[in-house]
Short mmCIF file of C-alpha atoms in Angstrom, two decimals:
data_model
loop_
_atom_site.label_atom_id
_atom_site.label_comp_id
_atom_site.label_asym_id
_atom_site.label_seq_id
_atom_site.Cartn_x
_atom_site.Cartn_y
_atom_site.Cartn_z
CA UNK A 11 -19.00 21.57 3.64
CA UNK A 12 -21.24 23.88 1.58
CA UNK A 13 -22.23 25.80 4.72
CA UNK A 14 -18.55 26.25 5.58
CA UNK A 15 -17.86 27.70 2.13
CA UNK A 16 -20.78 30.12 2.46
CA UNK A 17 -19.59 31.31 5.88
CA UNK A 18 -16.01 31.71 4.68
CA UNK A 19 -16.97 33.60 1.52
CA UNK A 20 -19.28 35.91 3.45
CA UNK A 21 -16.56 36.54 6.00
CA UNK A 22 -13.99 37.33 3.33
CA UNK A 23 -16.42 39.73 1.63
CA UNK A 24 -16.95 41.67 4.85
CA UNK A 25 -13.24 41.66 5.65
CA UNK A 26 -12.44 42.91 2.16
CA UNK A 27 -14.87 45.80 2.48
CA UNK A 28 -13.55 46.68 5.93
CA UNK A 29 -9.88 46.58 4.94
CA UNK A 30 -10.28 48.45 1.67
CA UNK A 31 -12.33 51.09 3.47
CA UNK A 32 -9.72 51.75 6.16
CA UNK A 33 -7.87 55.02 5.75
CA UNK A 34 -4.57 53.40 6.75
CA UNK A 35 -4.57 51.04 3.75
CA UNK A 36 -5.93 53.28 1.02
CA UNK A 37 -2.41 54.04 -0.18
CA UNK A 38 -1.35 50.38 -0.38
CA UNK A 39 -1.30 48.48 -3.66
CA UNK A 40 -3.60 45.60 -4.62
CA UNK A 41 -1.05 42.94 -3.73
CA UNK A 42 -0.58 44.32 -0.23
CA UNK A 43 -4.32 44.59 0.34
CA UNK A 44 -4.83 41.07 -1.00
CA UNK A 45 -2.24 39.68 1.35
CA UNK A 46 -3.88 41.43 4.29
CA UNK A 47 -7.30 40.07 3.36
CA UNK A 48 -5.81 36.61 2.89
CA UNK A 49 -4.08 36.67 6.24
CA UNK A 50 -7.20 37.65 8.16
CA UNK A 51 -9.38 35.37 6.06
CA UNK A 52 -7.00 32.51 6.71
CA UNK A 53 -7.52 32.86 10.42
CA UNK A 54 -11.29 32.68 9.93
CA UNK A 55 -11.03 29.66 7.65
CA UNK A 56 -8.78 27.93 10.15
CA UNK A 57 -11.22 28.56 12.96
CA UNK A 58 -14.17 27.25 10.95
CA UNK A 59 -12.30 24.14 9.84
CA UNK A 60 -10.97 23.47 13.30
CA UNK A 61 -14.46 23.80 14.77
CA UNK A 62 -15.94 21.57 12.07
CA UNK A 63 -13.37 18.81 12.55
CA UNK A 64 -13.79 19.10 16.28
CA UNK A 65 -17.54 18.51 15.98
CA UNK A 66 -17.35 15.84 13.29
CA UNK A 67 -14.61 13.64 14.67
CA UNK A 68 -11.08 14.12 15.90
CA UNK A 69 -11.18 17.34 17.89
CA UNK A 70 -7.44 17.16 18.60
CA UNK A 71 -6.76 16.95 14.88
CA UNK A 72 -9.11 19.85 14.26
CA UNK A 73 -6.98 22.02 16.54
CA UNK A 74 -3.83 21.08 14.60
CA UNK A 75 -5.28 21.54 11.12
CA UNK A 76 -7.35 24.57 12.07
CA UNK A 77 -4.30 26.82 12.46
CA UNK A 78 -3.32 28.41 9.13
CA UNK A 79 -0.69 30.82 7.84
CA UNK A 80 -3.07 32.62 5.48
CA UNK A 81 -2.28 35.15 2.79
CA UNK A 82 -0.12 34.40 -0.23
CA UNK A 83 2.20 32.14 1.77
CA UNK A 84 -0.78 30.06 2.86
CA UNK A 85 -1.77 29.66 -0.78
CA UNK A 86 1.70 28.39 -1.66
CA UNK A 87 1.51 25.82 1.14
CA UNK A 88 -2.03 24.88 0.16
CA UNK A 89 -0.97 24.12 -3.42
CA UNK A 90 1.77 21.80 -2.16
CA UNK A 91 -0.70 20.04 0.11
CA UNK A 92 -3.15 19.64 -2.79
CA UNK A 93 -0.45 17.83 -4.78
CA UNK A 94 0.50 15.64 -1.83
CA UNK A 95 -3.14 14.71 -1.20
CA UNK A 96 -3.55 13.63 -4.84
CA UNK A 97 -0.39 11.54 -4.65
CA UNK A 98 -1.64 9.82 -1.50
CA UNK A 99 -4.94 8.98 -3.19
CA UNK A 100 -3.06 7.58 -6.18
CA UNK A 101 -0.70 5.54 -4.02
CA UNK A 102 -3.43 4.12 -1.81
CA UNK A 103 -6.84 4.10 -3.53
CA UNK A 104 -9.76 4.02 -1.14
CA UNK A 105 -7.97 5.74 1.71
CA UNK A 106 -9.81 8.71 3.22
CA UNK A 107 -7.97 11.93 2.38
CA UNK A 108 -9.37 15.29 3.42
CA UNK A 109 -7.76 18.66 2.75
CA UNK A 110 -8.32 20.97 5.70
CA UNK A 111 -6.85 24.47 5.95
CA UNK A 112 -3.24 24.15 4.87
CA UNK A 113 -2.94 20.53 5.97
CA UNK A 114 -4.19 17.06 5.24
CA UNK A 115 -6.31 14.67 7.31
CA UNK A 116 -5.55 11.08 6.41
CA UNK A 117 -7.59 8.21 7.86
CA UNK A 118 -6.09 4.75 7.60
CA UNK A 119 -9.01 2.50 8.47
CA UNK A 120 -9.64 -1.15 7.81
CA UNK A 121 -8.83 -0.75 4.11
CA UNK A 122 -5.33 0.48 4.93
CA UNK A 123 -4.08 -0.04 8.49
CA UNK A 124 -6.12 -2.14 10.84
CA UNK A 125 -5.45 -3.78 14.16
CA UNK A 126 -6.74 -6.97 15.71
CA UNK A 127 -8.63 -6.66 18.98
CA UNK A 128 -6.31 -5.81 21.88
CA UNK A 129 -3.30 -5.72 19.53
CA UNK A 130 -0.94 -2.92 18.54
CA UNK A 131 1.18 -4.93 16.12
CA UNK A 132 0.82 -4.19 12.42
CA UNK A 133 -0.69 -6.85 10.19
CA UNK A 134 1.02 -7.78 6.89
CA UNK A 135 -1.69 -5.87 5.04
CA UNK A 136 -1.12 -2.79 7.19
CA UNK A 137 2.61 -2.91 6.47
CA UNK A 138 2.03 -3.28 2.73
CA UNK A 139 -0.24 -0.24 2.69
CA UNK A 140 2.14 1.86 4.78
CA UNK A 141 4.88 0.97 2.30
CA UNK A 142 2.82 2.73 -0.39
CA UNK A 143 2.85 5.95 1.63
CA UNK A 144 6.60 5.98 2.26
CA UNK A 145 7.50 7.28 -1.20
CA UNK A 146 4.93 10.10 -0.90
CA UNK A 147 6.23 11.15 2.51
CA UNK A 148 9.78 11.03 1.10
CA UNK A 149 8.69 13.28 -1.78
CA UNK A 150 7.44 15.91 0.69
CA UNK A 151 10.11 16.01 3.43
CA UNK A 152 9.11 19.48 4.66
CA UNK A 153 6.04 18.28 6.51
CA UNK A 154 5.30 17.31 10.08
CA UNK A 155 3.15 14.23 10.60
CA UNK A 156 1.10 13.67 13.73
CA UNK A 157 -0.18 10.11 14.16
CA UNK A 158 -3.34 9.49 16.19
CA UNK A 159 -4.19 6.03 17.47
CA UNK A 160 -7.73 4.86 18.24
CA UNK A 161 -9.47 1.81 19.67
CA UNK A 162 -12.94 0.36 19.85
CA UNK A 163 -14.85 0.43 23.13
CA UNK A 164 -13.87 -3.07 24.26
CA UNK A 165 -12.19 -2.88 27.66
CA UNK A 166 -11.63 0.00 30.05
CA UNK A 167 -10.97 3.56 28.91
CA UNK A 168 -7.60 3.56 30.67
CA UNK A 169 -6.52 0.34 28.95
CA UNK A 170 -7.65 1.58 25.53
CA UNK A 171 -5.84 4.89 25.91
CA UNK A 172 -2.56 3.05 26.42
CA UNK A 173 -3.35 0.65 23.57
CA UNK A 174 -4.08 3.54 21.22
CA UNK A 175 -0.73 5.13 22.07
CA UNK A 176 0.98 1.84 21.29
CA UNK A 177 -0.78 1.62 17.91
CA UNK A 178 0.33 5.11 16.93
CA UNK A 179 3.87 4.28 18.08
CA UNK A 180 3.87 1.09 15.98
CA UNK A 181 3.12 3.12 12.85
CA UNK A 182 5.80 5.70 13.67
CA UNK A 183 8.37 2.99 14.32
CA UNK A 184 7.57 1.20 11.08
CA UNK A 185 7.79 4.36 8.98
CA UNK A 186 11.04 5.49 10.59
CA UNK A 187 12.52 2.03 9.98
CA UNK A 188 11.70 2.58 6.32
CA UNK A 189 14.06 5.55 6.25
CA UNK A 190 11.77 8.46 7.13
CA UNK A 191 13.14 10.94 9.67
CA UNK A 192 11.64 9.99 13.02
CA UNK A 193 11.61 13.57 14.30
CA UNK A 194 8.90 14.37 11.74
CA UNK A 195 6.46 12.22 13.67
CA UNK A 196 4.53 12.93 16.85
CA UNK A 197 2.19 10.30 18.26
CA UNK A 198 -0.98 10.74 20.28
CA UNK A 199 -3.29 8.08 21.68
CA UNK A 200 -6.96 8.97 21.90
CA UNK A 201 -8.36 5.63 23.02
CA UNK A 202 -12.10 5.21 22.59
CA UNK A 203 -12.66 8.88 21.71
CA UNK A 204 -14.08 9.98 18.36
CA UNK A 205 -15.42 6.70 16.94
CA UNK A 206 -16.13 6.80 13.21
CA UNK A 207 -18.55 3.86 13.37
CA UNK A 208 -20.79 2.13 15.90
CA UNK A 209 -19.15 0.02 18.55
CA UNK A 210 -22.23 -2.21 18.69
CA UNK A 211 -21.16 -4.44 15.78
CA UNK A 212 -17.92 -6.30 14.91
CA UNK A 213 -17.71 -4.35 11.66
CA UNK A 214 -18.04 -1.01 13.41
CA UNK A 215 -15.48 -1.89 16.05
CA UNK A 216 -13.05 -2.93 13.31
CA UNK A 217 -13.34 0.52 11.70
CA UNK A 218 -12.68 2.24 15.01
CA UNK A 219 -9.41 0.34 15.52
CA UNK A 220 -7.53 2.76 13.31
CA UNK A 221 -4.90 5.45 12.97
CA UNK A 222 -5.24 8.92 11.50
CA UNK A 223 -2.60 11.36 10.26
CA UNK A 224 -2.53 15.15 10.43
CA UNK A 225 0.01 16.39 7.88
CA UNK A 226 1.13 20.00 8.24
CA UNK A 227 3.91 22.26 6.99
CA UNK A 228 7.10 22.31 9.02
CA UNK A 229 9.05 25.49 9.72
CA UNK A 230 11.15 25.16 6.57
CA UNK A 231 8.09 24.91 4.32
CA UNK A 232 6.56 27.94 6.01
CA UNK A 233 9.74 30.00 5.60
CA UNK A 234 10.12 28.94 1.95
CA UNK A 235 6.49 29.85 1.27
CA UNK A 236 6.91 33.26 2.88
CA UNK A 237 10.00 33.91 0.77
CA UNK A 238 8.14 32.88 -2.38
CA UNK A 239 5.18 35.06 -1.43
CA UNK A 240 7.48 38.05 -0.97
CA UNK A 241 8.91 37.93 -4.49
#
């Protein structure tokens, strides 16, 4: 993470010098120049984060969270995501929450939502922990939530891909039955891809039987942030 910050800061410094040195922007005010730097810098940050997530785990999620709005509007969205991330951590202590770009990566492993081998049904513990997230998701209705399902390496890749899709669908169905708008959710099964632990032990396989969330701004949040940034 420290290397990412160094790269981003260096990139923003060079961008700032380039933009402020351009003849076409010399007559703009500080706010306009700042927004321009933020917009270009946001694209760089998104690319770095997307690449990092792609190398370190869920590459599909990295592509989703790597895209950013940037500029002042991106900052507005980022502040809202910071608050939501803190609320998630308060509601479900021990869950893995990672802020990335203008979104949130949320890993519900064995301490939150786990699945028995070859099963896609939610355990009572999984349901109880999902219940704790419902109020947070209700508090932030202007977000899209992509649910990724995963499996351990037991069985064929084809079988596990289908099983992972069923696990993600089980979570979506449960949350929508709790009153959340189903259209907010998109599910993706990734099967045996991107394990977060070894598949050589029962404990590691248990951790890999998981779901992850990518929480991003929907179109309404983006439009509201752009309006607020333009004030």
